[in-house]
CSV table of C-alpha atoms in Angstrom, one decimal:
chain,number,residue,atom,x,y,z
A,1,LEU,CA,0.0,0.0,0.0
A,2,TYR,CA,1.5,3.3,-1.1
A,3,MET,CA,1.1,6.2,1.3
A,4,VAL,CA,1.9,9.9,0.8
A,5,LYS,CA,4.9,11.2,2.7
A,6,GLU,CA,4.2,13.1,5.8
A,7,ALA,CA,6.2,16.1,4.5
A,8,ASP,CA,3.7,16.4,1.6
A,9,LEU,CA,0.7,16.1,4.1
A,10,GLN,CA,2.3,19.0,6.1
A,11,LYS,CA,2.7,21.4,3.2
A,12,ASN,CA,1.1,24.8,3.7
A,13,LEU,CA,-1.6,25.2,1.0
A,14,SER,CA,-3.0,28.5,2.2
A,15,GLY,CA,-3.6,30.7,-0.9
A,16,LYS,CA,-4.1,27.6,-3.0
A,17,VAL,CA,-7.5,26.6,-4.5
A,18,ALA,CA,-8.7,23.1,-5.5
A,19,VAL,CA,-11.9,21.9,-7.2
A,20,VAL,CA,-13.0,18.4,-6.3
A,21,THR,CA,-15.9,16.7,-7.9
A,22,GLY,CA,-17.8,13.9,-6.1
A,23,ALA,CA,-16.7,15.6,-2.8
A,24,SER,CA,-19.7,14.5,-0.8
A,25,GLY,CA,-18.4,11.1,0.0
A,26,GLY,CA,-15.8,8.4,-0.5
A,27,ILE,CA,-12.3,9.3,-1.7
A,28,GLY,CA,-13.5,12.7,-3.0
A,29,PHE,CA,-14.5,13.8,0.5
A,30,ALA,CA,-11.3,12.3,2.0
A,31,THR,CA,-9.2,14.2,-0.5
A,32,ALA,CA,-11.1,17.5,0.1
A,33,LYS,CA,-10.8,17.0,3.9
A,34,GLN,CA,-7.0,16.6,3.8
A,35,LEU,CA,-6.5,19.6,1.5
A,36,LEU,CA,-8.7,21.7,3.9
A,37,ARG,CA,-6.5,20.5,6.8
A,38,GLN,CA,-3.5,21.9,4.9
A,39,GLY,CA,-5.2,25.3,4.5
A,40,CYS,CA,-6.3,24.9,0.9
A,41,THR,CA,-9.6,26.5,-0.2
A,42,VAL,CA,-11.6,23.6,-1.6
A,43,VAL,CA,-14.6,23.9,-3.9
A,44,MET,CA,-16.6,20.8,-3.1
A,45,CYS,CA,-18.8,19.8,-6.0
A,46,ALA,CA,-21.6,17.2,-5.8
A,47,ARG,CA,-25.2,16.7,-7.0
A,48,ASN,CA,-27.0,16.0,-3.7
A,49,LYS,CA,-27.5,19.3,-1.8
A,50,GLU,CA,-28.4,17.8,1.5
A,51,LEU,CA,-25.4,15.4,1.6
A,52,LEU,CA,-23.0,18.1,0.3
A,53,ASP,CA,-24.2,20.6,3.0
A,54,SER,CA,-23.7,18.0,5.7
A,55,LYS,CA,-20.2,17.3,4.5
A,56,VAL,CA,-19.3,21.0,4.3
A,57,ALA,CA,-20.5,21.4,7.9
A,58,GLU,CA,-18.4,18.4,9.0
A,59,VAL,CA,-15.2,20.1,7.8
A,60,GLY,CA,-16.1,23.6,9.1
A,61,ASP,CA,-13.5,23.6,11.8
A,62,LEU,CA,-10.6,22.8,9.5
A,63,THR,CA,-8.0,25.4,8.4
A,64,GLY,CA,-9.1,25.9,4.8
A,65,LYS,CA,-12.4,27.2,3.5
A,66,ALA,CA,-14.9,24.8,2.0
A,67,ILE,CA,-17.2,26.1,-0.8
A,68,PRO,CA,-20.1,24.0,-1.8
A,69,ILE,CA,-21.2,24.0,-5.5
A,70,LEU,CA,-24.1,21.9,-6.7
A,71,MET,CA,-23.2,20.2,-10.0
A,72,ASP,CA,-24.7,17.2,-11.8
A,73,LEU,CA,-22.3,15.8,-14.3
A,74,ASP,CA,-25.0,14.0,-16.2
A,75,ASP,CA,-26.3,17.5,-17.3
A,76,LEU,CA,-24.0,19.7,-19.3
A,77,SER,CA,-26.1,22.8,-18.4
A,78,SER,CA,-25.5,22.0,-14.7
A,79,VAL,CA,-21.7,21.8,-15.4
A,80,ARG,CA,-21.8,25.1,-17.2
A,81,ARG,CA,-23.7,26.8,-14.4
A,82,GLY,CA,-21.4,25.3,-11.8
A,83,SER,CA,-18.3,26.3,-13.6
A,84,GLY,CA,-19.6,29.9,-13.7
A,85,GLU,CA,-20.2,29.8,-9.9
A,86,ILE,CA,-16.7,28.5,-9.4
A,87,LYS,CA,-15.2,31.4,-11.4
A,88,THR,CA,-17.2,33.8,-9.2
A,89,ALA,CA,-16.4,32.1,-5.9
A,90,VAL,CA,-12.6,31.8,-6.2
A,91,PRO,CA,-9.9,34.0,-7.9
A,92,ARG,CA,-7.6,31.1,-9.0
A,93,LEU,CA,-7.4,27.4,-9.5
A,94,ASP,CA,-4.4,25.3,-8.6
A,95,TYR,CA,-5.8,21.8,-8.6
A,96,LEU,CA,-8.8,20.3,-10.6
A,97,VAL,CA,-9.6,16.8,-9.3
A,98,ASN,CA,-12.1,15.0,-11.6
A,99,ASN,CA,-13.1,12.4,-9.0
A,100,ALA,CA,-16.8,11.8,-9.4
A,101,GLY,CA,-18.1,8.7,-11.2
A,102,VAL,CA,-20.6,5.9,-11.6
A,103,MET,CA,-19.9,2.2,-12.1
A,104,ASN,CA,-21.7,-0.6,-13.9
A,105,CYS,CA,-25.0,1.1,-13.8
A,106,PRO,CA,-28.1,0.0,-15.8
A,107,LYS,CA,-28.3,1.1,-19.4
A,108,GLY,CA,-29.3,4.7,-19.6
A,109,THR,CA,-28.5,8.1,-21.0
A,110,THR,CA,-27.6,11.5,-19.6
A,111,LYS,CA,-29.7,14.7,-20.1
A,112,ASP,CA,-27.6,15.3,-23.2
A,113,GLY,CA,-28.0,11.8,-24.7
A,114,PHE,CA,-24.6,10.3,-23.8
A,115,GLU,CA,-24.5,6.7,-22.4
A,116,THR,CA,-24.6,7.3,-18.6
A,117,GLN,CA,-21.2,6.0,-17.6
A,118,ILE,CA,-19.1,7.8,-20.2
A,119,GLY,CA,-21.4,10.8,-19.9
A,120,VAL,CA,-20.8,11.3,-16.2
A,121,CYS,CA,-17.2,10.0,-15.9
A,122,HIS,CA,-15.9,11.6,-19.1
A,123,PHE,CA,-18.1,14.2,-20.9
A,124,GLY,CA,-19.2,16.0,-17.8
A,125,HIS,CA,-15.6,16.3,-16.5
A,126,PHE,CA,-14.3,17.1,-20.0
A,127,LEU,CA,-16.6,20.1,-20.3
A,128,LEU,CA,-15.7,21.2,-16.7
A,129,THR,CA,-12.0,20.9,-17.5
A,130,GLU,CA,-12.3,23.0,-20.7
A,131,LEU,CA,-14.3,25.7,-19.0
A,132,LEU,CA,-11.8,25.9,-16.1
A,133,THR,CA,-8.6,25.6,-18.2
A,134,PRO,CA,-8.1,29.4,-18.4
A,135,MET,CA,-8.1,29.5,-14.6
A,136,LEU,CA,-5.7,26.7,-14.4
A,137,ALA,CA,-3.4,28.4,-16.9
A,138,ALA,CA,-3.6,31.7,-15.1
A,139,SER,CA,-2.6,30.0,-11.8
A,140,LYS,CA,0.3,28.0,-13.2
A,141,PRO,CA,2.0,25.7,-12.2
A,142,SER,CA,-1.3,23.9,-11.8
A,143,ARG,CA,-2.6,20.3,-12.0
A,144,LEU,CA,-5.4,18.3,-13.5
A,145,VAL,CA,-6.0,14.9,-11.8
A,146,ASN,CA,-8.4,12.4,-13.4
A,147,VAL,CA,-9.5,9.6,-11.1
A,148,ALA,CA,-9.8,6.6,-13.4
A,149,SER,CA,-9.5,2.9,-12.4
A,150,CYS,CA,-7.4,-0.2,-13.1
A,151,TYR,CA,-10.6,-1.3,-14.9
A,152,HIS,CA,-9.6,1.0,-17.8
A,153,TYR,CA,-7.6,-2.0,-18.8
A,154,GLU,CA,-10.1,-4.7,-18.1
A,155,ALA,CA,-13.4,-4.8,-16.1
A,156,GLN,CA,-14.5,-8.2,-14.9
A,157,GLY,CA,-13.0,-9.8,-18.0
A,158,LYS,CA,-14.2,-7.1,-20.4
A,159,LYS,CA,-11.3,-5.4,-22.2
A,160,GLY,CA,-11.3,-1.6,-22.0
A,161,GLU,CA,-11.8,-0.1,-25.5
A,162,LEU,CA,-12.8,3.3,-26.8
A,163,VAL,CA,-15.2,2.5,-29.7
A,164,LEU,CA,-15.2,6.0,-31.3
A,165,ASP,CA,-18.0,5.2,-33.8
A,166,ASP,CA,-20.3,3.8,-31.1
A,167,LEU,CA,-19.4,5.2,-27.7
A,168,HIS,CA,-23.0,5.2,-26.6
A,169,PHE,CA,-24.0,1.6,-27.6
A,170,ALA,CA,-26.4,2.5,-30.3
A,171,ASN,CA,-25.2,-0.4,-32.5
A,172,ARG,CA,-23.8,-2.9,-30.0
A,173,PRO,CA,-25.3,-4.7,-27.0
A,174,TYR,CA,-25.0,-2.8,-23.8
A,175,ASP,CA,-22.9,-4.3,-21.0
A,176,GLY,CA,-22.3,-2.4,-17.8
A,177,TRP,CA,-18.7,-3.5,-17.4
A,178,VAL,CA,-17.8,-2.8,-21.0
A,179,ALA,CA,-19.3,0.7,-20.6
A,180,TYR,CA,-17.4,1.2,-17.3
A,181,ALA,CA,-14.1,0.1,-18.8
A,182,GLN,CA,-14.6,2.5,-21.7
A,183,ALA,CA,-15.5,5.4,-19.4
A,184,LYS,CA,-12.5,4.9,-17.3
A,185,LEU,CA,-10.2,4.5,-20.3
A,186,ALA,CA,-11.7,7.8,-21.5
A,187,ASN,CA,-10.4,9.4,-18.3
A,188,VAL,CA,-6.9,8.1,-18.9
A,189,VAL,CA,-6.8,9.1,-22.6
A,190,HIS,CA,-8.2,12.6,-21.7
A,191,ALA,CA,-5.4,13.2,-19.2
A,192,ALA,CA,-2.7,12.0,-21.6
A,193,GLU,CA,-3.9,14.2,-24.5
A,194,TYR,CA,-4.6,17.2,-22.2
A,195,ALA,CA,-1.0,16.9,-21.0
A,196,ARG,CA,0.2,17.1,-24.6
A,197,ARG,CA,-2.0,20.0,-25.5
A,198,HIS,CA,-1.5,22.1,-22.4
A,199,ALA,CA,2.1,21.5,-21.1
A,200,ASP,CA,3.2,24.8,-22.5
A,201,LYS,CA,0.5,26.5,-20.4
A,202,GLY,CA,2.1,25.2,-17.2
A,203,ILE,CA,-0.6,22.6,-16.5
A,204,ILE,CA,0.3,19.1,-15.5
A,205,ALA,CA,-2.3,16.4,-16.2
A,206,VAL,CA,-2.3,12.8,-14.9
A,207,SER,CA,-4.7,10.0,-14.3
A,208,LEU,CA,-4.8,7.3,-11.6
A,209,HIS,CA,-6.2,4.1,-10.1
A,210,PRO,CA,-7.0,4.6,-6.4
A,211,GLY,CA,-7.3,1.0,-5.4
A,212,HIS,CA,-10.3,-1.1,-4.5
A,213,VAL,CA,-11.9,1.3,-2.1
A,214,HIS,CA,-14.9,0.9,0.2
A,215,THR,CA,-17.2,3.6,-1.1
A,216,ASP,CA,-20.8,3.9,-2.5
A,217,LEU,CA,-19.5,3.5,-6.1
A,218,ALA,CA,-20.5,-0.2,-6.3
A,219,ARG,CA,-24.1,0.4,-5.4
A,220,HIS,CA,-25.2,-0.8,-8.8
A,221,VAL,CA,-23.1,-4.0,-8.7
A,222,LEU,CA,-24.4,-5.7,-5.5
A,223,GLY,CA,-27.4,-3.6,-4.4
A,224,PRO,CA,-27.8,-2.2,-0.9
A,225,VAL,CA,-28.7,-5.5,0.9
A,226,MET,CA,-25.9,-7.6,-0.7
A,227,SER,CA,-23.4,-4.8,-0.3
A,228,LYS,CA,-24.0,-4.9,3.5
A,229,ILE,CA,-23.8,-8.7,3.6
A,230,ALA,CA,-20.6,-8.8,1.4
A,231,SER,CA,-18.9,-5.9,3.0
A,232,PRO,CA,-16.9,-7.9,5.7
A,233,VAL,CA,-15.8,-10.4,3.1
A,234,LEU,CA,-14.6,-7.7,0.7
A,235,ASP,CA,-12.7,-6.0,3.5
A,236,ARG,CA,-10.9,-9.2,4.4
A,237,MET,CA,-10.0,-9.6,0.7
A,238,GLY,CA,-8.1,-6.4,0.7
A,239,ARG,CA,-10.6,-3.6,0.1
A,240,ILE,CA,-9.2,-0.4,1.5
A,241,ASP,CA,-10.9,2.6,3.2
A,242,PRO,CA,-11.3,6.1,1.7
A,243,TRP,CA,-8.3,7.5,3.5
A,244,GLN,CA,-6.1,4.8,2.0
A,245,GLY,CA,-7.9,5.2,-1.3
A,246,CYS,CA,-7.3,8.9,-1.6
A,247,GLN,CA,-3.5,8.5,-1.2
A,248,THR,CA,-2.8,8.3,-5.0
A,249,SER,CA,-5.0,11.4,-5.6
A,250,LEU,CA,-3.2,13.3,-2.8
A,251,TYR,CA,0.2,12.2,-4.2
A,252,CYS,CA,-0.8,13.5,-7.7
A,253,ILE,CA,-1.9,16.8,-6.1
A,254,LEU,CA,0.9,17.3,-3.6
A,255,SER,CA,4.2,15.6,-4.7
A,256,ASP,CA,6.9,17.6,-6.3
A,257,GLU,CA,7.8,14.5,-8.3
A,258,VAL,CA,4.6,14.5,-10.4
A,259,PRO,CA,5.5,17.3,-12.8
A,260,LYS,CA,8.3,15.0,-14.1
A,261,HIS,CA,5.6,12.6,-15.3
A,262,ASN,CA,3.1,14.7,-17.3
A,263,GLY,CA,0.4,12.6,-18.9
A,264,LYS,CA,1.3,9.5,-16.9
A,265,PHE,CA,-0.9,7.0,-15.1
A,266,PHE,CA,-0.4,6.5,-11.3
A,267,SER,CA,-1.7,3.3,-9.8
A,268,ALA,CA,-2.2,2.0,-6.3
A,269,ALA,CA,-0.9,-1.6,-5.7
A,270,ASN,CA,-3.3,-4.5,-6.1
A,271,SER,CA,-5.2,-5.7,-3.1
A,272,PRO,CA,-3.2,-8.5,-1.4
A,273,GLY,CA,-6.4,-10.5,-1.0
A,274,GLY,CA,-6.7,-10.9,-4.8
A,275,LEU,CA,-9.8,-8.8,-5.6
A,276,HIS,CA,-8.1,-8.2,-9.0
A,277,PRO,CA,-6.1,-11.4,-9.4
A,278,TYR,CA,-4.2,-10.1,-12.4
A,279,MET,CA,-4.5,-6.3,-12.5
A,280,TYR,CA,-3.5,-5.0,-15.9
A,281,GLY,CA,-3.3,-8.6,-17.2
A,282,SER,CA,0.1,-9.4,-15.8
A,283,SER,CA,1.5,-10.8,-12.5
A,284,GLN,CA,4.4,-8.3,-13.1
A,285,LEU,CA,2.2,-5.2,-12.7
A,286,GLN,CA,0.5,-6.0,-9.3
A,287,ARG,CA,2.5,-3.3,-7.5
A,288,GLY,CA,1.1,-0.6,-9.7
A,289,GLY,CA,3.4,2.4,-9.5
A,290,TRP,CA,3.6,6.2,-8.9
A,291,PRO,CA,3.7,6.4,-11.9
A,292,MET,CA,3.6,3.2,-13.9
A,293,ALA,CA,6.2,2.8,-16.6
A,294,GLU,CA,3.5,3.1,-19.2
A,295,ILE,CA,-0.2,3.3,-19.4
A,296,PRO,CA,-1.4,-0.4,-19.2
A,297,ASN,CA,-4.1,-0.2,-22.0
A,298,GLU,CA,-2.5,0.3,-25.4
A,299,GLN,CA,-5.2,2.7,-26.4
A,300,GLY,CA,-4.0,5.0,-23.6
A,301,ARG,CA,-0.6,5.1,-25.4
A,302,ASP,CA,-2.1,5.8,-28.9
A,303,GLY,CA,-1.5,9.4,-29.6
A,304,ASP,CA,-3.6,9.4,-32.8
A,305,LEU,CA,-6.6,7.9,-31.1
A,306,ALA,CA,-6.2,10.4,-28.3
A,307,LYS,CA,-6.3,13.4,-30.7
A,308,LYS,CA,-9.4,12.0,-32.4
A,309,PHE,CA,-11.2,11.3,-29.1
A,310,TYR,CA,-10.3,14.8,-27.8
A,311,GLU,CA,-11.7,16.5,-30.9
A,312,LEU,CA,-14.8,14.3,-30.8
A,313,SER,CA,-15.3,15.3,-27.2
A,314,LEU,CA,-14.9,19.0,-28.0
A,315,LYS,CA,-17.6,18.6,-30.6
A,316,ALA,CA,-19.9,16.6,-28.3
A,317,VAL,CA,-19.9,19.2,-25.6
A,318,GLU,CA,-19.8,22.1,-28.2
A,319,GLN,CA,-16.7,23.7,-27.0
């Protein structure tokens, strides 16, 4: 289990500003909470007002200032509205942490007609990133951190693949794990191409796998009753808690080493209990890496595909 060095967790972040999506729970909240401890101003984005308000109240005594922004990533108009509120609320942006996501949910579409998983995990975040890029550039050196997954390589035996001519399953049977693998691969490819396009602006972009974390993300996989029953078993098999799960995110935000690895993929080690018996398809890659030597999925290393996907994404969100 990789853990962030104490020196990085003691850095004074007063005057710095972070935006964290999915900040009302799981590793998003754990990440926001640590940044607040270090004096950072944190814009906490989430779609559930009641839950978000309760989490903001929970961190009210910490050094940094927490600013709640309601944002629903499955609705681009909500993303545009939220980004406008962010620009009004804070004068700069040092860290954009695209953390929110959904996993293996039933077939559906977002308000804008995207398949739900790639719509929330990628297109919502892609638009948010484009809208906030001028702030990131003006605050350089700054960082974009995309929380992806080891499942960008393979999800429950389903290979991760960006099918550019059918991202939304119009002409192929829907499979929740296939869609999730595609959505997480989109996060990885986005960060790699963003790094290529914006390095000269002083913005570092990376993607990451946080580990198999005990959060609400798996609610569509087991359901509420089975999740409760299976929870002790999963914990014994190596599932980690949100504090452990946010370590890779915090490293990508805080470490002075990260700018040396622009566009790279950072991965927590595999769970020792074998939740992912062959993470990235190889017994040699179970330790992950901060960063890994190369992005595990070959599409993540395909510059031509990344350019096409980026341009497609710009057109899809009308930027």
